[in-house]
CSV table of C-alpha atoms and ligand atoms in Angstrom, one decimal:
chain,number,residue,atom,x,y,z
A,1067,UNK,CA,268.8,-0.7,-65.1
A,1068,UNK,CA,269.1,3.0,-65.9
A,1069,UNK,CA,268.5,4.3,-69.4
A,1070,UNK,CA,272.1,4.9,-70.4
A,1071,UNK,CA,273.0,1.3,-69.6
A,1072,UNK,CA,270.1,0.1,-71.7
A,1073,UNK,CA,271.3,2.3,-74.5
A,1074,UNK,CA,274.8,1.0,-74.4
A,1075,UNK,CA,273.5,-2.5,-74.4
A,1076,UNK,CA,271.4,-1.8,-77.5
A,1077,UNK,CA,274.5,-0.4,-79.1
A,1078,UNK,CA,276.5,-3.5,-78.1
A,1079,UNK,CA,273.7,-5.6,-79.7
A,1080,UNK,CA,274.1,-3.8,-83.0
A,1081,UNK,CA,271.4,-1.1,-82.8
A,1082,UNK,CA,272.4,2.4,-83.8
A,1083,UNK,CA,271.8,4.9,-81.0
A,1084,UNK,CA,269.6,7.0,-83.2
A,1085,UNK,CA,267.4,4.0,-83.9
A,1086,UNK,CA,267.2,3.0,-80.3
A,1087,UNK,CA,266.1,6.6,-79.5
A,1088,UNK,CA,263.4,6.4,-82.2
A,1089,UNK,CA,262.3,3.1,-80.6
A,1090,UNK,CA,261.6,4.9,-77.3
A,1091,UNK,CA,259.7,7.7,-79.0
A,1092,UNK,CA,257.5,5.2,-80.8
A,1093,UNK,CA,256.8,3.4,-77.6
A,1094,UNK,CA,255.7,6.7,-76.2
A,1095,UNK,CA,253.4,7.3,-79.2
A,1096,UNK,CA,251.8,3.9,-78.6
A,1097,UNK,CA,251.4,4.2,-74.9
A,1098,UNK,CA,247.6,4.2,-75.0
A,1099,UNK,CA,247.4,1.3,-77.4
A,1100,UNK,CA,249.7,-0.7,-75.2
A,1101,UNK,CA,247.6,0.0,-72.2
A,1102,UNK,CA,244.5,-1.3,-74.0
A,1103,UNK,CA,246.4,-4.4,-75.0
A,1104,UNK,CA,247.4,-4.9,-71.4
A,1105,UNK,CA,243.8,-4.6,-70.3
A,1106,UNK,CA,242.8,-7.3,-72.8
A,1107,UNK,CA,245.5,-9.6,-71.5
A,1108,UNK,CA,244.5,-8.9,-67.9
A,1109,UNK,CA,240.9,-10.0,-68.7
A,1110,UNK,CA,242.0,-13.1,-70.6
A,1111,UNK,CA,244.4,-14.0,-67.8
A,1112,UNK,CA,241.5,-14.1,-65.3
A,1113,UNK,CA,239.4,-16.0,-67.8
A,1114,UNK,CA,242.0,-18.8,-68.0
A,1115,UNK,CA,242.8,-18.7,-64.3
A,1116,UNK,CA,239.2,-19.1,-63.4
A,1117,UNK,CA,238.8,-22.1,-65.9
A,1118,UNK,CA,241.8,-23.8,-64.2
A,1119,UNK,CA,240.5,-23.2,-60.7
A,1120,UNK,CA,236.9,-24.2,-61.6
A,1121,UNK,CA,238.2,-27.5,-63.0
A,1122,UNK,CA,240.4,-28.0,-59.9
A,1123,UNK,CA,243.6,-28.4,-61.9
A,1124,UNK,CA,246.2,-30.2,-59.8
A,1125,UNK,CA,249.6,-31.7,-60.2
A,1126,UNK,CA,248.1,-35.1,-60.8
A,1127,UNK,CA,247.0,-33.7,-64.2
A,1128,UNK,CA,250.6,-33.4,-65.3
A,1129,UNK,CA,251.4,-37.1,-65.1
A,1130,UNK,CA,252.3,-38.9,-68.3
A,1131,UNK,CA,250.1,-41.6,-69.8
A,1132,UNK,CA,251.3,-44.0,-72.4
A,1133,UNK,CA,249.8,-46.7,-74.7
A,1134,UNK,CA,246.1,-46.2,-75.3
A,1135,UNK,CA,245.9,-43.4,-72.8
A,1136,UNK,CA,242.7,-44.6,-71.1
A,1137,UNK,CA,241.7,-42.5,-68.1
A,1138,UNK,CA,244.1,-39.7,-68.9
A,1139,UNK,CA,242.5,-37.2,-66.4
A,1140,UNK,CA,245.1,-34.6,-67.3
A,1141,UNK,CA,244.0,-34.6,-70.9
A,1142,UNK,CA,240.3,-34.7,-70.0
A,1143,UNK,CA,240.6,-31.9,-67.6
A,1144,UNK,CA,242.6,-29.8,-70.0
A,1145,UNK,CA,239.8,-30.3,-72.5
A,1146,UNK,CA,237.3,-29.1,-69.9
A,1147,UNK,CA,239.5,-26.0,-69.3
A,1148,UNK,CA,239.6,-25.2,-73.0
A,1149,UNK,CA,235.8,-25.7,-73.3
A,1150,UNK,CA,235.3,-23.2,-70.4
A,1151,UNK,CA,237.8,-20.6,-71.7
A,1152,UNK,CA,235.9,-20.7,-75.1
A,1153,UNK,CA,232.5,-20.9,-73.4
A,1154,UNK,CA,231.9,-24.0,-75.4
A,1155,UNK,CA,230.3,-27.3,-74.6
A,1156,UNK,CA,233.3,-29.5,-75.2
A,1157,UNK,CA,236.9,-29.5,-76.6
A,1158,UNK,CA,239.4,-31.8,-78.2
A,1159,UNK,CA,242.9,-30.7,-77.3
A,1160,UNK,CA,245.5,-33.2,-78.4
A,1161,UNK,CA,249.2,-33.6,-79.2
A,1162,UNK,CA,248.0,-36.0,-81.9
A,1163,UNK,CA,246.6,-33.0,-83.7
A,1164,UNK,CA,249.9,-32.3,-85.4
A,1165,UNK,CA,249.2,-28.8,-86.7
A,1166,UNK,CA,246.5,-26.3,-87.4
A,1167,UNK,CA,245.9,-27.7,-90.8
A,1168,UNK,CA,245.5,-31.2,-89.3
A,1169,UNK,CA,243.0,-29.9,-86.7
A,1170,UNK,CA,240.9,-28.2,-89.4
A,1171,UNK,CA,241.1,-31.3,-91.5
A,1172,UNK,CA,239.9,-33.5,-88.7
A,1173,UNK,CA,237.0,-31.1,-88.0
A,1174,UNK,CA,236.0,-31.0,-91.6
A,1175,UNK,CA,236.2,-34.7,-92.4
A,1176,UNK,CA,234.5,-35.6,-89.1
A,1177,UNK,CA,231.5,-33.4,-89.9
A,1178,UNK,CA,231.0,-33.7,-93.6
A,1179,UNK,CA,229.6,-36.7,-95.5
A,1180,UNK,CA,229.6,-37.5,-99.2
A,1181,UNK,CA,227.0,-35.3,-101.0
A,1182,UNK,CA,227.5,-32.4,-98.5
A,1183,UNK,CA,228.8,-29.0,-99.6
A,1184,UNK,CA,231.3,-26.8,-97.7
A,1185,UNK,CA,231.0,-23.1,-98.1
A,1186,UNK,CA,233.7,-20.4,-97.5
A,1187,UNK,CA,231.9,-17.1,-97.3
A,1188,UNK,CA,235.1,-15.0,-96.9
A,1189,UNK,CA,237.1,-15.9,-99.9
A,1190,UNK,CA,239.9,-18.3,-100.5
A,1191,UNK,CA,241.0,-20.1,-97.3
A,1192,UNK,CA,244.6,-20.6,-96.1
A,1193,UNK,CA,247.0,-22.1,-98.6
A,1194,UNK,CA,247.3,-25.5,-96.9
A,1195,UNK,CA,243.5,-26.0,-97.0
A,1196,UNK,CA,243.4,-25.8,-100.8
A,1197,UNK,CA,244.7,-29.4,-100.8
A,1198,UNK,CA,242.4,-30.5,-97.9
A,1199,UNK,CA,239.3,-29.2,-99.7
A,1200,UNK,CA,240.5,-30.2,-103.1
A,1201,UNK,CA,240.4,-26.7,-104.6
A,1202,UNK,CA,243.8,-27.9,-106.0
A,1203,UNK,CA,243.5,-31.6,-107.0
A,1204,UNK,CA,245.1,-33.5,-104.1
A,1205,UNK,CA,245.1,-37.1,-103.0
A,1206,UNK,CA,242.7,-37.7,-100.1
A,1207,UNK,CA,240.9,-34.4,-100.4
A,1208,UNK,CA,237.3,-33.8,-99.4
A,1209,UNK,CA,236.6,-33.5,-103.2
A,1210,UNK,CA,237.7,-37.2,-103.6
A,1211,UNK,CA,235.0,-38.2,-101.2
A,1212,UNK,CA,232.3,-36.4,-103.1
A,1213,UNK,CA,232.2,-33.3,-100.9
A,1214,UNK,CA,231.8,-30.2,-103.0
A,1215,UNK,CA,233.0,-26.7,-102.2
A,1216,UNK,CA,231.7,-23.2,-102.9
A,1217,UNK,CA,233.4,-19.9,-102.2
A,1218,UNK,CA,232.0,-16.4,-102.0
A,1219,UNK,CA,234.8,-13.8,-102.2
A,1220,UNK,CA,234.9,-10.6,-100.1
A,1221,UNK,CA,233.8,-7.5,-102.0
A,1222,UNK,CA,236.5,-5.3,-103.4
A,1223,UNK,CA,236.4,-3.1,-100.3
A,1224,UNK,CA,237.0,-6.1,-98.1
A,1225,UNK,CA,233.5,-6.3,-96.7
A,1226,UNK,CA,231.3,-9.4,-96.7
A,1227,UNK,CA,229.2,-10.2,-99.8
A,1228,UNK,CA,225.9,-11.0,-98.0
A,1229,UNK,CA,223.9,-11.2,-101.3
A,1230,UNK,CA,226.4,-13.6,-102.8
A,1231,UNK,CA,226.3,-15.7,-99.6
A,1232,UNK,CA,222.5,-15.9,-99.6
A,1233,UNK,CA,222.6,-17.2,-103.2
A,1234,UNK,CA,225.4,-19.7,-102.4
A,1235,UNK,CA,223.6,-21.4,-99.6
A,1236,UNK,CA,221.7,-24.4,-101.1
A,1237,UNK,CA,220.1,-27.7,-100.0
A,1238,UNK,CA,223.5,-29.4,-100.0
A,1239,UNK,CA,225.3,-26.7,-97.9
A,1240,UNK,CA,226.2,-28.5,-94.6
A,1241,UNK,CA,229.2,-26.7,-93.2
A,1242,UNK,CA,230.8,-23.3,-93.4
A,1243,UNK,CA,234.4,-22.4,-92.8
A,1244,UNK,CA,235.2,-18.9,-91.8
A,1245,UNK,CA,238.9,-17.8,-91.5
A,1246,UNK,CA,239.2,-15.1,-88.8
A,1247,UNK,CA,242.8,-14.0,-89.7
A,1248,UNK,CA,243.8,-12.7,-93.0
A,1249,UNK,CA,246.7,-15.2,-92.8
A,1250,UNK,CA,249.1,-14.2,-95.6
A,1251,UNK,CA,246.3,-12.9,-97.9
A,1252,UNK,CA,245.6,-9.4,-98.8
A,1253,UNK,CA,242.3,-9.0,-97.0
A,1254,UNK,CA,241.2,-7.6,-93.7
A,1255,UNK,CA,241.1,-9.8,-90.6
A,1256,UNK,CA,237.6,-10.3,-89.3
A,1257,UNK,CA,236.6,-9.2,-85.8
A,1258,UNK,CA,234.8,-11.7,-83.6
A,1259,UNK,CA,231.7,-9.4,-83.8
A,1260,UNK,CA,231.8,-9.5,-87.6
A,1261,UNK,CA,232.1,-13.2,-87.6
A,1262,UNK,CA,229.1,-13.3,-85.2
A,1263,UNK,CA,227.0,-11.2,-87.6
A,1264,UNK,CA,227.9,-13.4,-90.5
A,1265,UNK,CA,227.0,-16.6,-88.6
A,1266,UNK,CA,223.6,-15.3,-87.5
A,1267,UNK,CA,222.9,-14.2,-91.1
A,1268,UNK,CA,223.7,-17.6,-92.5
A,1269,UNK,CA,221.8,-19.5,-89.7
A,1270,UNK,CA,218.7,-17.4,-90.4
A,1271,UNK,CA,218.8,-18.8,-94.0
A,1272,UNK,CA,219.7,-22.4,-92.9
A,1273,UNK,CA,219.5,-23.1,-89.2
A,1274,UNK,CA,221.3,-26.5,-89.3
A,1275,UNK,CA,224.5,-25.2,-90.8
A,1276,UNK,CA,227.7,-26.2,-88.9
A,1277,UNK,CA,229.7,-23.0,-88.7
A,1278,UNK,CA,233.4,-23.5,-88.1
A,1279,UNK,CA,235.9,-20.8,-87.5
A,1280,UNK,CA,239.6,-21.1,-88.3
A,1281,UNK,CA,240.8,-19.2,-85.3
A,1282,UNK,CA,244.5,-19.4,-86.0
A,1283,UNK,CA,246.4,-16.3,-84.9
A,1284,UNK,CA,243.2,-14.8,-83.4
A,1285,UNK,CA,243.1,-16.4,-79.9
A,1286,UNK,CA,243.2,-13.9,-77.0
A,1287,UNK,CA,243.6,-10.9,-79.2
A,1288,UNK,CA,240.1,-9.9,-78.1
A,1289,UNK,CA,238.3,-10.7,-74.8
A,1290,UNK,CA,235.7,-12.7,-76.8
A,1291,UNK,CA,236.1,-15.7,-79.1
A,1292,UNK,CA,234.0,-16.9,-82.0
A,1293,UNK,CA,232.3,-19.5,-79.8
A,1294,UNK,CA,230.9,-16.5,-77.8
A,1295,UNK,CA,229.2,-15.4,-81.0
A,1296,UNK,CA,227.6,-18.5,-82.4
A,1297,UNK,CA,230.4,-20.5,-83.9
A,1298,UNK,CA,229.6,-24.2,-83.7
A,1299,UNK,CA,233.3,-25.1,-83.9
A,1300,UNK,CA,236.5,-23.1,-83.3
A,1301,UNK,CA,239.8,-24.6,-84.4
A,1302,UNK,CA,243.4,-23.6,-84.0
A,1303,UNK,CA,247.1,-24.6,-83.5
A,1304,UNK,CA,248.9,-24.9,-80.2
A,1305,UNK,CA,252.2,-23.7,-81.8
A,1306,UNK,CA,250.5,-20.4,-82.3
A,1307,UNK,CA,248.6,-18.2,-79.7
A,1308,UNK,CA,247.0,-20.7,-77.3
A,1309,UNK,CA,250.2,-22.7,-76.7
A,1310,UNK,CA,251.9,-19.7,-75.2
A,1311,UNK,CA,255.2,-20.7,-76.8
A,1312,UNK,CA,255.4,-23.7,-74.4
A,1313,UNK,CA,253.3,-26.3,-76.2
A,1314,UNK,CA,255.7,-28.3,-78.3
A,1315,UNK,CA,252.9,-29.7,-80.6
A,1316,UNK,CA,249.2,-29.8,-80.8
A,1317,UNK,CA,245.9,-28.4,-81.9
A,1318,UNK,CA,242.4,-27.8,-80.5
A,1319,UNK,CA,238.9,-28.1,-81.7
A,1320,UNK,CA,236.2,-26.7,-79.4
A,1321,UNK,CA,232.5,-26.1,-79.8
A,1322,UNK,CA,229.2,-28.1,-79.6
A,1323,UNK,CA,229.6,-31.6,-78.2
A,1324,UNK,CA,228.2,-33.4,-81.2
A,1325,UNK,CA,230.6,-31.8,-83.6
A,1326,UNK,CA,233.6,-32.1,-81.3
A,1327,UNK,CA,232.7,-35.8,-80.9
A,1328,UNK,CA,232.4,-36.2,-84.7
A,1329,UNK,CA,235.9,-34.8,-85.0
A,1330,UNK,CA,237.3,-37.0,-82.2
A,1331,UNK,CA,235.9,-40.1,-84.0
A,1332,UNK,CA,237.8,-39.0,-87.1
A,1333,UNK,CA,241.0,-38.3,-85.2
A,1334,UNK,CA,241.1,-41.7,-83.3
A,1335,UNK,CA,238.5,-44.2,-84.6
A,1336,UNK,CA,234.7,-44.5,-84.7
A,1337,UNK,CA,233.6,-45.9,-81.4
A,1338,UNK,CA,236.8,-44.8,-79.6
A,1339,UNK,CA,236.5,-41.0,-80.0
A,1340,UNK,CA,237.8,-38.9,-77.1
A,1341,UNK,CA,238.4,-42.0,-74.8
A,1342,UNK,CA,241.9,-42.7,-76.1
A,1343,UNK,CA,245.1,-40.8,-76.9
A,1344,UNK,CA,248.0,-40.8,-74.5
A,1345,UNK,CA,249.6,-37.5,-73.7
A,1346,UNK,CA,253.2,-38.8,-73.1
A,1347,UNK,CA,254.0,-36.2,-70.5
A,1348,UNK,CA,253.1,-33.2,-72.5
A,1349,UNK,CA,250.1,-32.0,-70.4
A,1350,UNK,CA,252.1,-29.7,-68.2
A,1351,UNK,CA,253.4,-27.7,-71.2
A,1352,UNK,CA,249.9,-27.5,-72.6
A,1353,UNK,CA,248.4,-26.2,-69.4
A,1354,UNK,CA,251.3,-23.8,-68.6
A,1355,UNK,CA,251.4,-22.6,-72.2
A,1356,UNK,CA,247.7,-21.8,-72.1
A,1357,UNK,CA,248.2,-20.0,-68.8
A,1358,UNK,CA,250.9,-17.8,-70.3
A,1359,UNK,CA,249.1,-17.3,-73.6
A,1360,UNK,CA,247.4,-13.9,-72.8
A,1361,UNK,CA,250.7,-12.4,-71.8
A,1362,UNK,CA,252.6,-13.8,-74.8
A,1363,UNK,CA,249.8,-12.7,-77.2
A,1364,UNK,CA,250.0,-9.2,-75.8
A,1365,UNK,CA,253.7,-9.1,-76.4
A,1366,UNK,CA,253.2,-10.2,-80.0
A,1367,UNK,CA,250.5,-7.6,-80.5
A,1368,UNK,CA,252.7,-4.8,-79.1
A,1369,UNK,CA,255.5,-6.0,-81.4
A,1370,UNK,CA,253.2,-5.9,-84.4
A,1371,UNK,CA,252.0,-2.4,-83.6
A,1372,UNK,CA,255.5,-1.2,-82.9
A,1373,UNK,CA,256.7,-2.5,-86.3
A,1374,UNK,CA,253.8,-0.8,-88.0
A,1375,UNK,CA,254.6,2.5,-86.5
A,1376,UNK,CA,258.4,2.2,-87.1
A,1377,UNK,CA,258.0,1.3,-90.7
A,1378,UNK,CA,255.3,3.9,-91.3
A,1379,UNK,CA,257.9,6.3,-90.0
A,1380,UNK,CA,260.1,5.4,-92.9
A,1381,UNK,CA,257.4,5.8,-95.5
A,1382,UNK,CA,256.6,2.1,-96.0
A,1383,UNK,CA,253.0,0.9,-96.4
A,1384,UNK,CA,251.9,-1.4,-93.5
A,1385,UNK,CA,248.8,-3.4,-92.9
A,1386,UNK,CA,247.1,-2.9,-90.5
A,1387,UNK,CA,248.2,0.6,-89.8
A,1388,UNK,CA,249.6,1.4,-86.3
A,1389,UNK,CA,246.3,2.9,-85.1
A,1390,UNK,CA,244.0,0.5,-86.9
A,1391,UNK,CA,241.9,-2.0,-84.9
A,1392,UNK,CA,243.6,-5.3,-84.8
A,1393,UNK,CA,242.1,-8.8,-84.7
A,1394,UNK,CA,245.1,-11.0,-85.1
A,1395,UNK,CA,248.9,-10.9,-84.5
A,1396,UNK,CA,250.1,-10.7,-88.1
A,1397,UNK,CA,251.7,-7.6,-89.5
A,1398,UNK,CA,252.3,-7.0,-93.2
A,1399,UNK,CA,255.0,-4.5,-94.3
A,1400,UNK,CA,255.4,-3.7,-97.9
A,1401,UNK,CA,259.1,-3.0,-98.5
A,1402,UNK,CA,259.1,-2.6,-102.3
A,1403,UNK,CA,262.3,-4.5,-103.2
A,1404,UNK,CA,263.8,-7.9,-103.0
A,1405,UNK,CA,266.9,-6.4,-101.2
A,1406,UNK,CA,264.7,-4.9,-98.5
A,1407,UNK,CA,262.8,-8.1,-97.9
A,1408,UNK,CA,266.0,-10.1,-97.5
A,1409,UNK,CA,267.4,-7.4,-95.2
A,1410,UNK,CA,264.3,-7.4,-93.0
A,1411,UNK,CA,264.4,-11.2,-92.7
A,1412,UNK,CA,268.1,-11.2,-91.9
A,1413,UNK,CA,267.5,-8.8,-89.1
A,1414,UNK,CA,264.7,-10.9,-87.6
A,1415,UNK,CA,266.9,-14.0,-87.8
A,1416,UNK,CA,269.9,-12.2,-86.3
A,1417,UNK,CA,267.7,-11.2,-83.4
A,1418,UNK,CA,266.7,-14.8,-82.6
A,1419,UNK,CA,267.6,-16.7,-79.4
A,1420,UNK,CA,268.1,-19.9,-81.5
A,1421,UNK,CA,270.1,-20.0,-84.8
A,1422,UNK,CA,270.9,-16.3,-84.8
A,1423,UNK,CA,274.1,-17.1,-86.7
A,1424,UNK,CA,272.4,-18.4,-89.8
A,1425,UNK,CA,271.4,-16.3,-92.8
A,1426,UNK,CA,268.0,-16.9,-94.3
A,1427,UNK,CA,268.0,-17.2,-98.1
A,1428,UNK,CA,265.1,-17.2,-100.6
A,1429,UNK,CA,264.3,-20.7,-102.0
A,1430,UNK,CA,261.8,-22.4,-104.2
A,1431,UNK,CA,259.4,-23.9,-101.6
A,1432,UNK,CA,256.9,-26.5,-102.8
A,1433,UNK,CA,253.4,-25.1,-103.4
A,1434,UNK,CA,254.6,-21.5,-104.2
A,1435,UNK,CA,254.9,-20.0,-107.6
A,1436,UNK,CA,258.0,-17.9,-106.6
A,1437,UNK,CA,260.9,-18.1,-104.2
A,1438,UNK,CA,260.1,-17.6,-100.5
A,1439,UNK,CA,262.3,-16.4,-97.6
A,1440,UNK,CA,261.6,-17.3,-94.0
A,1441,UNK,CA,263.2,-16.1,-90.8
A,1442,UNK,CA,262.7,-18.1,-87.7
A,1443,UNK,CA,265.0,-18.8,-84.8
A,1444,UNK,CA,262.4,-20.7,-82.7
A,1445,UNK,CA,262.6,-23.1,-79.7
A,1446,UNK,CA,259.7,-25.0,-81.3
A,1447,UNK,CA,260.2,-25.8,-85.0
A,1448,UNK,CA,257.9,-23.7,-87.1
A,1449,UNK,CA,256.3,-22.0,-84.2
A,1450,UNK,CA,254.9,-18.7,-85.3
A,1451,UNK,CA,254.0,-17.4,-81.9
A,1452,UNK,CA,257.7,-17.0,-81.7
A,1453,UNK,CA,259.2,-14.0,-83.6
A,1454,UNK,CA,259.2,-15.0,-87.3
A,1455,UNK,CA,258.9,-13.5,-90.7
A,1456,UNK,CA,258.3,-14.7,-94.2
A,1457,UNK,CA,257.8,-13.3,-97.6
A,1458,UNK,CA,257.3,-14.4,-101.2
A,1459,UNK,CA,260.0,-12.8,-103.4
A,1460,UNK,CA,257.7,-11.0,-105.8
A,1461,UNK,CA,256.1,-7.5,-106.1
A,1462,UNK,CA,255.0,-5.7,-104.1
A,1463,UNK,CA,257.6,-7.3,-101.8
A,1464,UNK,CA,255.5,-7.6,-98.7
A,1465,UNK,CA,256.9,-9.3,-95.6
A,1466,UNK,CA,254.5,-10.9,-93.1
A,1467,UNK,CA,255.8,-11.1,-89.6
A,1468,UNK,CA,254.3,-12.2,-86.3
A,1469,UNK,CA,255.1,-13.4,-82.8
A,1470,UNK,CA,257.6,-12.7,-80.2
A,1471,UNK,CA,257.4,-14.6,-76.9
A,1472,UNK,CA,258.1,-11.4,-75.1
A,1473,UNK,CA,257.5,-7.8,-76.1
A,1474,UNK,CA,261.1,-6.9,-75.5
A,1475,UNK,CA,262.3,-9.5,-77.8
A,1476,UNK,CA,259.8,-8.5,-80.5
A,1477,UNK,CA,261.0,-4.9,-80.1
A,1478,UNK,CA,264.6,-5.8,-80.5
A,1479,UNK,CA,263.9,-8.0,-83.5
A,1480,UNK,CA,262.0,-5.2,-85.3
A,1481,UNK,CA,264.8,-2.7,-84.5
A,1482,UNK,CA,267.3,-5.2,-85.8
A,1483,UNK,CA,265.4,-5.6,-89.0
A,1484,UNK,CA,265.4,-1.8,-89.6
A,1485,UNK,CA,269.1,-1.7,-88.6
A,1486,UNK,CA,269.8,-4.2,-91.4
A,1487,UNK,CA,267.9,-2.0,-93.9
A,1488,UNK,CA,270.0,1.0,-92.7
A,1489,UNK,CA,273.3,-0.9,-93.0
A,1490,UNK,CA,272.4,-1.9,-96.6
A,1491,UNK,CA,271.7,1.8,-97.5
A,1492,UNK,CA,268.0,1.1,-98.0
A,1493,UNK,CA,266.8,3.7,-95.4
A,1494,UNK,CA,268.5,6.6,-93.7
A,1495,UNK,CA,268.2,7.4,-90.0
B,320,PLP,C1,248.7,-21.2,-89.5
B,320,PLP,C2,247.3,-21.2,-90.1
B,320,PLP,C3,246.7,-22.4,-90.5
B,320,PLP,C4,247.4,-23.7,-90.6
B,320,PLP,O1,248.2,-24.0,-89.5
B,320,PLP,P1,249.5,-24.9,-89.5
B,320,PLP,O2,249.7,-25.2,-88.1
B,320,PLP,O3,250.6,-24.2,-90.2
B,320,PLP,O4,249.1,-26.2,-90.3
B,320,PLP,C5,245.5,-22.3,-91.0
B,320,PLP,N1,244.8,-21.1,-91.0
B,320,PLP,C6,245.4,-20.0,-90.7
B,320,PLP,C7,244.6,-18.7,-90.8
B,320,PLP,C8,246.7,-20.0,-90.2
B,320,PLP,O5,247.2,-18.8,-89.8
């Protein structure tokens, strides 16, 4: 299609020609960064392809099992593929892991016993883990089982407080949870290399620590994963990066055999472990999603950088900046007003392939101390590898957005968000 046709299509899809033009210019500015992202995807594509070939993946692995799921060779082979991709000893990859929070919960409960202490050396973990750990009094939390928790916050400049960590590690410290992505917090995302340094520092102090990394939103952003740098366990959600948009449900736990087995005995039952768990016909989506994941993640990353650049252009503060190093797919844009946050989310929603006709509105979500607005028009409910945005309605009015199954959809969504700000008189083109 020639450029003028593309322009008129953007126009038909509600994008002002001046904005479409700015979009092309920004793509040009980001050419080198996009090339680097493509190289990472190329490497990760080969890594996954090799793991599939080495494990002789075949169409018999896509057959459905039911009931107990004994001898589900598709499931077992997929777990070998994950283990190889992460250069780990073993993996648990299951549709019965119903979310990232659940996968992390299973890894924690499987590897901690009463009297043990869990340490977070990088500050407060993801919101949903507060209940799991019992930071917030919650039924069934680790705290209720006599498992204590310590936290060492990052230093004001975002760096790791090594002195504080040295002091926090005691005789009871058994397990460490390290969150790679900033999630929706105001802190930098950690690189795999930084995580590796942190793990080796802690293991020098106490060699038998079980170091777990919450890898959500980080998979395939780099060519290395935390398991390449000393993590004993690496955990994530299949409706984020590694599911490639095709996995309809699931989570993974990969790492040392002993710790993966401990988690499996918690997920199913002691004595059953990894031997059971039917896959009900989902295997093909999990394989195919993993196969597509490097490409999908590259599109999401391009979208994040494009958004950073576009919004920088209009004077908004963005994190990370468009030329900063990037270790996850999340982009924060501080819009400064409630109206702008709502307009942004309306634009993302209007750009969706599913539910584009609904308007997102702020509401009082349980667990938040203010109204929250969410934009998502996803094929898989709640999938945040698909283009999605959410924001708490409170100062400084920052919206967090992520995903995009394809780069071109991410680009359109971001243009549409800015278009909506323009239509509401909040920016001028
Ligand atoms: C998404 C996320 C989780 C939890 O995953 P859910 O699937 O939403 O339960 C945990 N940690 C981080 C950093 C995340 O981004």
